[in-house]
């Protein structure tokens, strides 16, 4: 069986940025910012992305391209079977993420239709909406179906082609919405809240969230970039690609804030942020815009979210699929549907955890805390804030001490002859040997103890 590959460098960058840019940027980022002291969070987030995550991105892509294998097979191919647990953890983590992500993406898709129908009162009925099992199942399944359809067409004709259409459209929509948002009254207050840092809000918890968010947003720490990296050629300049992916991701998260905060502040609606921000507050804002404007702006906004989400679900699905195709020689068209159906089932507890099932809605109470955590939040805590940074930690340890830095340098140099001896090489090597393991390891440990054991 011939292994697929990206047809162009731009195609790879768009697909990888498409993976990075998702609900994490537009749905999660703004409320993390508002909970974390506005720009104080933003600054920490930027620091994590460029200083800690960048070397991990480069490492993942290099492993993938070097081995031309999926996240688990890559370690075997390098003769380091003992380390393939990093890949196994990654595949598992990807499945967990996709299971709840599809549920949220289903809400988003459903909202597109609600907005088109001018059903703005949905904001007061969000609780009811997410517990309307028929709707949620219908839209999540539809979303998964579209994702699987793209992935089943393979790398070039499926993933790359979708990214080439969706990413430019996404950027056009974002820019139009920002221009519109800035014309609203009081929008400047939103910008001020967003951009003026309140450092008193920073604590370990916020730092842990910022790190988790950086990993989640960059799709890092679970082998997605090993997988996508396995579909690129040796002439690809990994450093440049990694830079463009990071800039696109951070840039779009930043721009999403320029839409969200002016909207919220101009509406004068009091909100404590949180996951409901977009689903509860936004329809009210669109309603205040009045009739047809509300319908257009509202549906455009949720179409934007759907576009962002689908290039991400595609990448999440590709990780286990690529594993089945490479290692078990199961044809892509079968692998895709098998995995998609399994993940839909795994998502059911998350879908029920928003009030429908008491068991899943009050799933667990962490040590030392009084508030029960719902199943979806539990999966998010386990996968995003714990497994991803831990995966990143392991990947840097692996590259620095097991695969060895000279091999990394060789791999990167293939598409970048000036890399050897450059400042960038020194920086990456120093980072993956000392900075990343130390900081990622300790933040991971502290967040883990703090989150689950209240220490
Ligand atoms: N980065 C995406 C977002 O911001 C989510 C995502 C896609 C992801 N693929 C991933 C997260 C792989 C972690 C790992 O919404």
CSV table of C-alpha atoms and ligand atoms in Angstrom, one decimal:
chain,number,residue,atom,x,y,z
A,1,UNK,CA,0.0,0.0,0.0
A,2,UNK,CA,1.4,3.4,-0.9
A,3,UNK,CA,1.6,5.8,2.0
A,4,UNK,CA,0.0,9.2,1.4
A,5,UNK,CA,1.8,12.5,1.6
A,6,UNK,CA,1.2,16.2,1.4
A,7,UNK,CA,1.5,17.6,-2.0
A,8,UNK,CA,3.0,20.9,-1.1
A,9,UNK,CA,4.7,22.7,1.8
A,10,UNK,CA,1.9,25.1,2.0
A,11,UNK,CA,-0.5,22.2,2.2
A,12,UNK,CA,1.3,20.8,5.2
A,13,UNK,CA,1.4,24.2,6.9
A,14,UNK,CA,-2.2,24.8,6.3
A,15,UNK,CA,-3.2,21.4,7.5
A,16,UNK,CA,-1.1,21.6,10.6
A,17,UNK,CA,-2.3,25.1,11.4
A,18,UNK,CA,-5.8,23.9,10.7
A,19,UNK,CA,-5.3,21.3,13.4
A,20,UNK,CA,-3.9,23.9,15.8
A,21,UNK,CA,-6.6,26.5,15.1
A,22,UNK,CA,-9.8,25.1,16.5
A,23,UNK,CA,-12.4,25.4,19.3
A,24,UNK,CA,-9.4,25.9,21.6
A,25,UNK,CA,-8.6,29.2,20.0
A,26,UNK,CA,-12.1,30.6,19.6
A,27,UNK,CA,-14.2,28.9,22.3
A,28,UNK,CA,-11.7,28.1,25.0
A,29,UNK,CA,-9.0,30.8,24.7
A,30,UNK,CA,-11.2,33.8,25.4
A,31,UNK,CA,-12.6,32.4,28.6
A,32,UNK,CA,-9.2,31.3,29.8
A,33,UNK,CA,-8.0,34.8,29.2
A,34,UNK,CA,-10.9,36.3,31.1
A,35,UNK,CA,-10.4,33.9,34.0
A,36,UNK,CA,-6.7,34.4,34.1
A,37,UNK,CA,-6.3,38.2,34.4
A,38,UNK,CA,-6.7,39.3,30.8
A,39,UNK,CA,-3.4,40.1,29.2
A,40,UNK,CA,-1.5,38.6,32.1
A,41,UNK,CA,-2.7,35.2,30.9
A,42,UNK,CA,-2.0,36.2,27.3
A,43,UNK,CA,1.7,37.0,28.1
A,44,UNK,CA,2.2,33.8,29.9
A,45,UNK,CA,0.6,31.9,27.0
A,46,UNK,CA,2.8,33.5,24.4
A,47,UNK,CA,5.8,32.7,26.5
A,48,UNK,CA,4.8,29.0,26.7
A,49,UNK,CA,4.1,28.8,23.0
A,50,UNK,CA,7.3,30.2,21.8
A,51,UNK,CA,9.8,29.1,24.5
A,52,UNK,CA,8.5,25.8,25.7
A,53,UNK,CA,6.3,24.5,22.9
A,54,UNK,CA,8.3,25.5,19.9
A,55,UNK,CA,11.1,22.9,20.5
A,56,UNK,CA,8.5,20.2,21.0
A,57,UNK,CA,6.8,21.1,17.7
A,58,UNK,CA,10.1,20.8,15.9
A,59,UNK,CA,10.9,17.5,17.7
A,60,UNK,CA,7.6,15.9,16.8
A,61,UNK,CA,7.8,16.9,13.1
A,62,UNK,CA,11.4,15.6,12.9
A,63,UNK,CA,10.5,12.2,14.4
A,64,UNK,CA,7.6,11.9,12.0
A,65,UNK,CA,9.5,12.8,8.9
A,66,UNK,CA,12.5,10.7,9.9
A,67,UNK,CA,10.5,7.5,10.3
A,68,UNK,CA,7.5,8.1,7.9
A,69,UNK,CA,5.4,6.3,10.5
A,70,UNK,CA,2.4,7.0,12.8
A,71,UNK,CA,2.8,8.1,16.4
A,72,UNK,CA,3.4,4.6,17.8
A,73,UNK,CA,5.2,3.0,14.8
A,74,UNK,CA,7.7,5.9,14.7
A,75,UNK,CA,9.3,4.7,17.9
A,76,UNK,CA,9.4,1.1,16.7
A,77,UNK,CA,11.0,2.2,13.5
A,78,UNK,CA,13.7,4.0,15.4
A,79,UNK,CA,14.4,0.8,17.2
A,80,UNK,CA,13.1,2.1,20.5
A,81,UNK,CA,10.2,-0.2,21.1
A,82,UNK,CA,10.4,0.5,24.8
A,83,UNK,CA,9.5,4.1,24.2
A,84,UNK,CA,6.5,3.5,22.1
A,85,UNK,CA,4.3,4.0,25.1
A,86,UNK,CA,4.7,7.7,24.4
A,87,UNK,CA,2.9,7.1,21.2
A,88,UNK,CA,0.3,4.8,22.8
A,89,UNK,CA,-0.5,7.4,25.4
A,90,UNK,CA,-0.8,9.9,22.5
A,91,UNK,CA,-3.2,7.8,20.5
A,92,UNK,CA,-5.3,7.2,23.6
A,93,UNK,CA,-5.2,10.9,24.5
A,94,UNK,CA,-6.3,11.8,21.0
A,95,UNK,CA,-9.3,9.5,21.2
A,96,UNK,CA,-10.3,11.0,24.5
A,97,UNK,CA,-10.0,14.6,23.1
A,98,UNK,CA,-11.9,13.8,20.0
A,99,UNK,CA,-14.7,12.1,22.0
A,100,UNK,CA,-15.6,15.3,23.9
A,101,UNK,CA,-14.5,17.6,21.1
A,102,UNK,CA,-17.1,16.1,18.8
A,103,UNK,CA,-19.8,16.8,21.3
A,104,UNK,CA,-18.9,20.5,21.5
A,105,UNK,CA,-18.5,20.7,17.7
A,106,UNK,CA,-22.0,19.2,17.5
A,107,UNK,CA,-23.4,22.1,19.6
A,108,UNK,CA,-21.6,24.5,17.3
A,109,UNK,CA,-23.0,23.0,14.2
A,110,UNK,CA,-26.5,23.0,15.7
A,111,UNK,CA,-26.1,26.7,16.6
A,112,UNK,CA,-25.4,27.5,12.9
A,113,UNK,CA,-28.9,26.3,12.1
A,114,UNK,CA,-30.4,28.0,15.2
A,115,UNK,CA,-28.8,31.3,14.1
A,116,UNK,CA,-30.0,30.9,10.6
A,117,UNK,CA,-33.5,30.4,11.9
A,118,UNK,CA,-33.1,33.5,14.1
A,119,UNK,CA,-33.7,31.5,17.3
A,120,UNK,CA,-31.7,33.8,19.6
A,121,UNK,CA,-33.6,32.8,22.7
A,122,UNK,CA,-31.5,29.7,22.6
A,123,UNK,CA,-29.1,31.6,24.9
A,124,UNK,CA,-31.6,31.2,27.8
A,125,UNK,CA,-32.1,27.6,26.9
A,126,UNK,CA,-28.6,26.5,26.5
A,127,UNK,CA,-29.0,24.1,29.4
A,128,UNK,CA,-32.0,22.6,27.7
A,129,UNK,CA,-30.3,22.6,24.3
A,130,UNK,CA,-27.3,20.5,25.4
A,131,UNK,CA,-29.6,18.1,27.1
A,132,UNK,CA,-31.8,17.6,24.0
A,133,UNK,CA,-30.3,14.2,23.3
A,134,UNK,CA,-31.7,13.8,19.8
A,135,UNK,CA,-30.2,17.1,18.7
A,136,UNK,CA,-26.9,16.5,20.3
A,137,UNK,CA,-26.5,13.1,18.9
A,138,UNK,CA,-27.7,14.1,15.5
A,139,UNK,CA,-25.3,17.0,15.1
A,140,UNK,CA,-22.3,15.3,16.7
A,141,UNK,CA,-22.8,12.3,14.4
A,142,UNK,CA,-23.1,14.6,11.5
A,143,UNK,CA,-19.9,16.4,12.5
A,144,UNK,CA,-18.1,13.1,12.9
A,145,UNK,CA,-19.4,12.0,9.6
A,146,UNK,CA,-18.0,15.0,7.8
A,147,UNK,CA,-14.7,14.6,9.6
A,148,UNK,CA,-14.5,10.9,8.6
A,149,UNK,CA,-15.4,11.7,5.0
A,150,UNK,CA,-12.5,14.1,4.7
A,151,UNK,CA,-10.0,11.7,6.4
A,152,UNK,CA,-11.2,8.7,4.3
A,153,UNK,CA,-10.1,10.5,1.2
A,154,UNK,CA,-6.5,10.4,2.4
A,155,UNK,CA,-3.8,13.0,2.9
A,156,UNK,CA,-3.6,14.9,-0.3
A,157,UNK,CA,-7.2,14.7,-1.6
A,158,UNK,CA,-8.8,14.8,1.8
A,159,UNK,CA,-6.9,16.5,4.6
A,160,UNK,CA,-4.8,18.9,2.5
A,161,UNK,CA,-7.6,19.9,0.2
A,162,UNK,CA,-10.0,20.6,3.0
A,163,UNK,CA,-7.4,22.8,4.7
A,164,UNK,CA,-6.7,24.7,1.5
A,165,UNK,CA,-10.3,25.7,1.3
A,166,UNK,CA,-11.2,26.1,4.9
A,167,UNK,CA,-8.2,27.9,6.3
A,168,UNK,CA,-8.3,30.9,3.9
A,169,UNK,CA,-12.1,31.2,4.4
A,170,UNK,CA,-11.6,31.1,8.1
A,171,UNK,CA,-9.2,34.0,7.9
A,172,UNK,CA,-11.6,36.1,5.8
A,173,UNK,CA,-14.4,35.5,8.2
A,174,UNK,CA,-12.3,36.4,11.2
A,175,UNK,CA,-11.1,39.7,9.7
A,176,UNK,CA,-14.6,40.7,8.7
A,177,UNK,CA,-16.0,39.9,12.1
A,178,UNK,CA,-13.2,41.9,13.8
A,179,UNK,CA,-13.9,44.9,11.6
A,180,UNK,CA,-17.5,44.7,12.5
A,181,UNK,CA,-16.8,44.1,16.2
A,182,UNK,CA,-14.7,47.3,16.4
A,183,UNK,CA,-17.5,49.4,15.1
A,184,UNK,CA,-19.7,48.5,18.0
A,185,UNK,CA,-20.2,51.0,20.9
A,186,UNK,CA,-17.9,50.4,23.9
A,187,UNK,CA,-15.8,47.9,22.0
A,188,UNK,CA,-12.7,49.7,23.2
A,189,UNK,CA,-13.5,48.7,26.8
A,190,UNK,CA,-13.3,45.1,25.7
A,191,UNK,CA,-10.0,45.7,24.1
A,192,UNK,CA,-8.7,47.4,27.2
A,193,UNK,CA,-9.8,44.5,29.4
A,194,UNK,CA,-8.2,42.1,26.9
A,195,UNK,CA,-4.9,43.9,26.6
A,196,UNK,CA,-4.2,45.4,30.0
A,197,UNK,CA,-2.6,42.8,32.2
A,198,UNK,CA,-3.7,42.2,35.8
A,199,UNK,CA,-0.7,40.3,37.2
A,200,UNK,CA,-2.4,39.7,40.5
A,201,UNK,CA,-4.5,37.0,38.9
A,202,UNK,CA,-1.5,34.8,38.1
A,203,UNK,CA,-1.0,31.8,40.3
A,204,UNK,CA,0.0,28.2,39.8
A,205,UNK,CA,-3.4,27.2,38.7
A,206,UNK,CA,-3.5,29.9,36.0
A,207,UNK,CA,0.0,29.0,34.9
A,208,UNK,CA,-1.0,25.3,34.6
A,209,UNK,CA,-4.0,26.3,32.6
A,210,UNK,CA,-1.9,28.5,30.3
A,211,UNK,CA,0.5,25.6,29.7
A,212,UNK,CA,-2.3,23.1,29.1
A,213,UNK,CA,-4.0,25.6,26.7
A,214,UNK,CA,-0.7,26.2,24.8
A,215,UNK,CA,-0.3,22.4,24.3
A,216,UNK,CA,-3.9,21.9,23.4
A,217,UNK,CA,-4.0,24.8,21.1
A,218,UNK,CA,-0.9,23.8,19.3
A,219,UNK,CA,-2.1,20.2,19.1
A,220,UNK,CA,1.0,19.2,20.8
A,221,UNK,CA,2.2,16.3,23.0
A,222,UNK,CA,0.2,13.4,21.5
A,223,UNK,CA,1.9,12.6,18.3
A,224,UNK,CA,-0.4,14.6,15.9
A,225,UNK,CA,2.6,16.3,14.5
A,226,UNK,CA,4.6,13.1,14.3
A,227,UNK,CA,1.7,11.8,12.2
A,228,UNK,CA,1.4,14.8,9.9
A,229,UNK,CA,5.2,15.1,9.9
A,230,UNK,CA,5.4,11.6,8.5
A,231,UNK,CA,3.7,12.9,5.3
A,232,UNK,CA,6.2,15.6,4.4
A,233,UNK,CA,9.3,15.5,2.2
A,234,UNK,CA,12.9,16.0,3.2
A,235,UNK,CA,13.1,19.4,1.5
A,236,UNK,CA,10.6,20.8,4.0
A,237,UNK,CA,12.2,23.3,6.3
A,238,UNK,CA,11.0,22.2,9.7
A,239,UNK,CA,12.0,25.3,11.5
A,240,UNK,CA,10.2,27.6,9.1
A,241,UNK,CA,7.1,25.3,9.1
A,242,UNK,CA,7.1,25.2,12.9
A,243,UNK,CA,7.4,29.0,13.1
A,244,UNK,CA,4.5,29.5,10.7
A,245,UNK,CA,2.3,27.0,12.5
A,246,UNK,CA,3.0,28.7,15.9
A,247,UNK,CA,2.4,32.2,14.5
A,248,UNK,CA,-0.9,31.2,12.8
A,249,UNK,CA,-2.2,29.5,15.9
A,250,UNK,CA,-1.2,32.3,18.3
A,251,UNK,CA,-2.3,34.9,15.8
A,252,UNK,CA,-5.7,33.5,15.4
A,253,UNK,CA,-6.3,33.0,19.1
A,254,UNK,CA,-5.3,36.6,19.6
A,255,UNK,CA,-7.6,37.8,16.8
A,256,UNK,CA,-10.5,35.7,18.2
A,257,UNK,CA,-10.1,37.8,21.4
A,258,UNK,CA,-10.5,40.9,19.3
A,259,UNK,CA,-13.9,39.6,18.3
A,260,UNK,CA,-15.1,38.2,21.5
A,261,UNK,CA,-14.3,41.0,24.0
A,262,UNK,CA,-15.6,43.9,22.0
A,263,UNK,CA,-18.8,41.9,21.5
A,264,UNK,CA,-19.2,41.1,25.2
A,265,UNK,CA,-18.4,44.6,26.4
A,266,UNK,CA,-20.6,46.4,23.8
A,267,UNK,CA,-23.5,44.3,24.8
A,268,UNK,CA,-23.2,45.3,28.4
A,269,UNK,CA,-24.0,41.7,29.4
A,270,UNK,CA,-22.5,40.6,32.7
A,271,UNK,CA,-20.8,37.3,32.3
A,272,UNK,CA,-18.5,35.3,34.4
A,273,UNK,CA,-16.9,33.8,31.3
A,274,UNK,CA,-16.7,30.1,31.3
A,275,UNK,CA,-17.5,27.5,28.7
A,276,UNK,CA,-21.0,28.9,28.2
A,277,UNK,CA,-19.6,32.3,27.1
A,278,UNK,CA,-20.0,31.7,23.4
A,279,UNK,CA,-23.2,29.6,23.6
A,280,UNK,CA,-25.1,31.7,26.2
A,281,UNK,CA,-23.9,35.2,25.8
A,282,UNK,CA,-23.3,35.4,22.1
A,283,UNK,CA,-26.9,34.7,20.8
A,284,UNK,CA,-28.1,37.5,23.0
A,285,UNK,CA,-25.5,39.8,21.5
A,286,UNK,CA,-26.6,38.8,18.0
A,287,UNK,CA,-30.2,39.4,19.0
A,288,UNK,CA,-29.4,42.9,20.1
A,289,UNK,CA,-27.9,43.5,16.6
A,290,UNK,CA,-31.4,43.1,15.4
A,291,UNK,CA,-33.2,41.0,12.7
A,292,UNK,CA,-31.2,40.3,9.6
A,293,UNK,CA,-27.9,41.7,10.9
A,294,UNK,CA,-28.1,39.4,13.9
A,295,UNK,CA,-28.8,36.4,11.7
A,296,UNK,CA,-25.9,37.1,9.3
A,297,UNK,CA,-23.4,37.9,12.0
A,298,UNK,CA,-24.6,35.1,14.2
A,299,UNK,CA,-24.5,32.3,11.6
A,300,UNK,CA,-21.2,33.6,10.2
A,301,UNK,CA,-19.7,33.4,13.7
A,302,UNK,CA,-20.8,29.8,14.2
A,303,UNK,CA,-19.7,28.8,10.7
A,304,UNK,CA,-16.3,30.2,11.6
A,305,UNK,CA,-16.3,28.0,14.7
A,306,UNK,CA,-17.4,24.9,12.6
A,307,UNK,CA,-14.6,25.5,10.1
A,308,UNK,CA,-12.0,25.9,12.8
A,309,UNK,CA,-13.3,22.7,14.5
A,310,UNK,CA,-13.4,20.4,11.5
A,311,UNK,CA,-9.7,20.9,10.5
A,312,UNK,CA,-8.9,20.0,14.1
A,313,UNK,CA,-11.2,16.9,14.4
A,314,UNK,CA,-9.7,15.7,11.1
A,315,UNK,CA,-6.2,15.8,12.6
A,316,UNK,CA,-7.4,14.1,15.8
A,317,UNK,CA,-9.0,11.3,13.8
A,318,UNK,CA,-5.9,10.9,11.6
A,319,UNK,CA,-3.7,9.8,14.5
A,320,UNK,CA,-5.4,6.5,15.3
A,321,UNK,CA,-6.3,5.9,11.7
A,322,UNK,CA,-2.8,6.3,10.6
A,323,UNK,CA,-1.8,3.8,13.3
A,324,UNK,CA,-4.3,1.2,12.1
A,325,UNK,CA,-3.3,1.7,8.4
A,326,UNK,CA,0.5,1.5,9.1
A,327,UNK,CA,0.6,-1.2,11.7
A,328,UNK,CA,-2.4,-3.5,10.9
A,329,UNK,CA,-2.6,-2.8,7.2
A,330,UNK,CA,-6.3,-2.1,7.5
A,331,UNK,CA,-7.3,-0.1,4.5
A,332,UNK,CA,-7.9,3.6,5.3
A,333,UNK,CA,-11.5,3.6,4.2
A,334,UNK,CA,-12.3,0.9,6.8
A,335,UNK,CA,-10.0,2.2,9.6
A,336,UNK,CA,-11.7,5.6,9.4
A,337,UNK,CA,-15.2,4.4,9.9
A,338,UNK,CA,-14.3,1.9,12.6
A,339,UNK,CA,-12.4,4.5,14.7
A,340,UNK,CA,-15.1,7.2,14.1
A,341,UNK,CA,-17.9,5.0,15.3
A,342,UNK,CA,-15.9,3.9,18.4
A,343,UNK,CA,-15.2,7.5,19.3
A,344,UNK,CA,-18.8,8.5,18.9
A,345,UNK,CA,-19.7,5.9,21.5
A,346,UNK,CA,-16.9,7.0,23.9
A,347,UNK,CA,-18.3,10.5,23.6
A,348,UNK,CA,-21.7,9.6,25.0
A,349,UNK,CA,-20.8,10.1,28.7
A,350,UNK,CA,-19.5,13.6,27.8
A,351,UNK,CA,-22.7,14.4,26.0
A,352,UNK,CA,-24.7,13.2,29.0
A,353,UNK,CA,-22.6,15.0,31.5
A,354,UNK,CA,-24.1,18.5,31.0
A,355,UNK,CA,-27.1,17.7,33.2
A,356,UNK,CA,-28.8,14.8,31.5
A,357,UNK,CA,-27.3,12.1,33.6
A,358,UNK,CA,-26.7,12.9,37.2
A,359,UNK,CA,-24.0,10.3,37.4
A,360,UNK,CA,-21.9,11.8,34.6
A,361,UNK,CA,-22.8,15.4,35.5
A,362,UNK,CA,-21.4,15.0,39.0
A,363,UNK,CA,-18.8,12.5,38.0
A,364,UNK,CA,-16.0,13.0,40.4
A,365,UNK,CA,-14.9,15.2,43.2
A,366,UNK,CA,-11.2,15.8,43.5
A,367,UNK,CA,-9.4,15.5,46.8
A,368,UNK,CA,-9.7,18.6,48.9
A,369,UNK,CA,-12.3,20.2,46.6
A,370,UNK,CA,-16.0,20.4,47.3
A,371,UNK,CA,-17.3,20.9,43.8
A,372,UNK,CA,-18.1,17.8,41.8
A,373,UNK,CA,-16.6,17.8,38.3
A,374,UNK,CA,-18.7,16.6,35.3
A,375,UNK,CA,-17.4,13.9,33.0
A,376,UNK,CA,-16.5,16.2,30.1
A,377,UNK,CA,-14.5,18.5,32.4
A,378,UNK,CA,-12.8,15.5,33.9
A,379,UNK,CA,-11.7,14.2,30.5
A,380,UNK,CA,-10.5,17.8,29.7
A,381,UNK,CA,-8.5,17.9,32.9
A,382,UNK,CA,-7.0,14.5,32.3
A,383,UNK,CA,-6.2,14.9,28.6
A,384,UNK,CA,-5.5,18.6,28.0
A,385,UNK,CA,-4.0,19.7,31.2
A,386,UNK,CA,-2.2,16.5,32.2
A,387,UNK,CA,-1.5,14.1,29.4
A,388,UNK,CA,-0.5,16.6,26.8
A,389,UNK,CA,2.2,18.5,28.8
A,390,UNK,CA,3.3,15.1,30.1
A,391,UNK,CA,3.6,13.8,26.5
A,392,UNK,CA,5.6,16.9,25.6
A,393,UNK,CA,7.9,16.3,28.6
A,394,UNK,CA,8.5,12.7,27.5
A,395,UNK,CA,9.1,13.6,23.8
A,396,UNK,CA,11.8,16.1,24.7
A,397,UNK,CA,13.4,13.6,27.1
A,398,UNK,CA,13.3,11.0,24.3
A,399,UNK,CA,14.8,13.2,21.7
A,400,UNK,CA,17.5,14.6,23.9
A,401,UNK,CA,18.6,11.5,25.6
A,402,UNK,CA,17.4,8.5,23.7
A,403,UNK,CA,17.3,9.4,20.0
A,404,UNK,CA,20.1,11.9,20.6
A,405,UNK,CA,20.5,15.5,19.6
A,406,UNK,CA,22.8,14.9,16.6
A,407,UNK,CA,20.1,12.8,15.0
A,408,UNK,CA,17.6,15.6,15.5
A,409,UNK,CA,20.1,18.0,13.9
A,410,UNK,CA,20.7,15.7,11.0
A,411,UNK,CA,17.0,15.4,10.4
A,412,UNK,CA,16.3,19.2,10.5
A,413,UNK,CA,19.3,19.9,8.4
A,414,UNK,CA,17.9,18.0,5.5
A,415,UNK,CA,15.6,20.8,4.5
A,416,UNK,CA,17.7,23.5,6.1
A,417,UNK,CA,21.4,23.2,5.4
A,418,UNK,CA,22.3,26.3,7.4
A,419,UNK,CA,20.8,24.7,10.6
A,420,UNK,CA,23.9,22.9,11.8
A,421,UNK,CA,25.9,25.3,14.0
A,422,UNK,CA,23.3,28.0,13.9
A,423,UNK,CA,22.0,29.8,17.0
A,424,UNK,CA,18.6,28.1,16.5
A,425,UNK,CA,20.3,24.7,16.8
A,426,UNK,CA,22.0,25.7,20.0
A,427,UNK,CA,18.7,27.0,21.3
A,428,UNK,CA,16.6,23.9,20.4
A,429,UNK,CA,19.2,21.6,21.8
A,430,UNK,CA,19.6,23.5,25.1
A,431,UNK,CA,15.8,23.7,25.4
A,432,UNK,CA,15.0,20.0,24.9
A,433,UNK,CA,17.8,19.0,27.2
A,434,UNK,CA,17.3,21.4,30.1
A,435,UNK,CA,14.5,23.9,29.8
A,436,UNK,CA,11.6,21.7,28.5
A,437,UNK,CA,12.1,18.7,30.7
A,438,UNK,CA,12.6,20.8,33.8
A,439,UNK,CA,9.8,23.3,33.3
A,440,UNK,CA,7.3,20.9,31.6
A,441,UNK,CA,8.1,18.2,34.2
A,442,UNK,CA,7.6,20.4,37.2
A,443,UNK,CA,4.6,22.3,36.0
A,444,UNK,CA,3.0,19.0,35.0
A,445,UNK,CA,3.7,17.5,38.4
A,446,UNK,CA,2.5,20.5,40.3
A,447,UNK,CA,-0.7,20.8,38.3
A,448,UNK,CA,-1.3,17.1,38.6
A,449,UNK,CA,-1.0,17.2,42.4
A,450,UNK,CA,-2.9,20.4,42.7
A,451,UNK,CA,-5.7,19.5,40.4
A,452,UNK,CA,-6.5,16.0,41.5
A,453,UNK,CA,-5.2,15.9,45.0
A,454,UNK,CA,-5.6,19.5,46.1
A,455,UNK,CA,-2.0,19.8,47.2
B,1,LIG,N1,-5.7,22.4,18.6
B,1,LIG,C1,-7.1,22.2,18.5
B,1,LIG,C2,-7.8,23.4,19.1
B,1,LIG,O1,-7.2,24.3,19.5
B,1,LIG,C3,-7.5,20.9,19.1
B,1,LIG,C4,-6.7,19.7,18.6
B,1,LIG,C5,-6.6,19.2,17.4
B,1,LIG,C6,-5.8,19.0,19.4
B,1,LIG,N2,-5.7,18.2,17.3
B,1,LIG,C7,-5.2,18.0,18.5
B,1,LIG,C8,-5.4,19.1,20.7
B,1,LIG,C9,-4.2,17.2,19.0
B,1,LIG,C10,-4.4,18.2,21.1
B,1,LIG,C11,-3.8,17.3,20.3
B,1,LIG,O2,-9.0,23.4,19.2
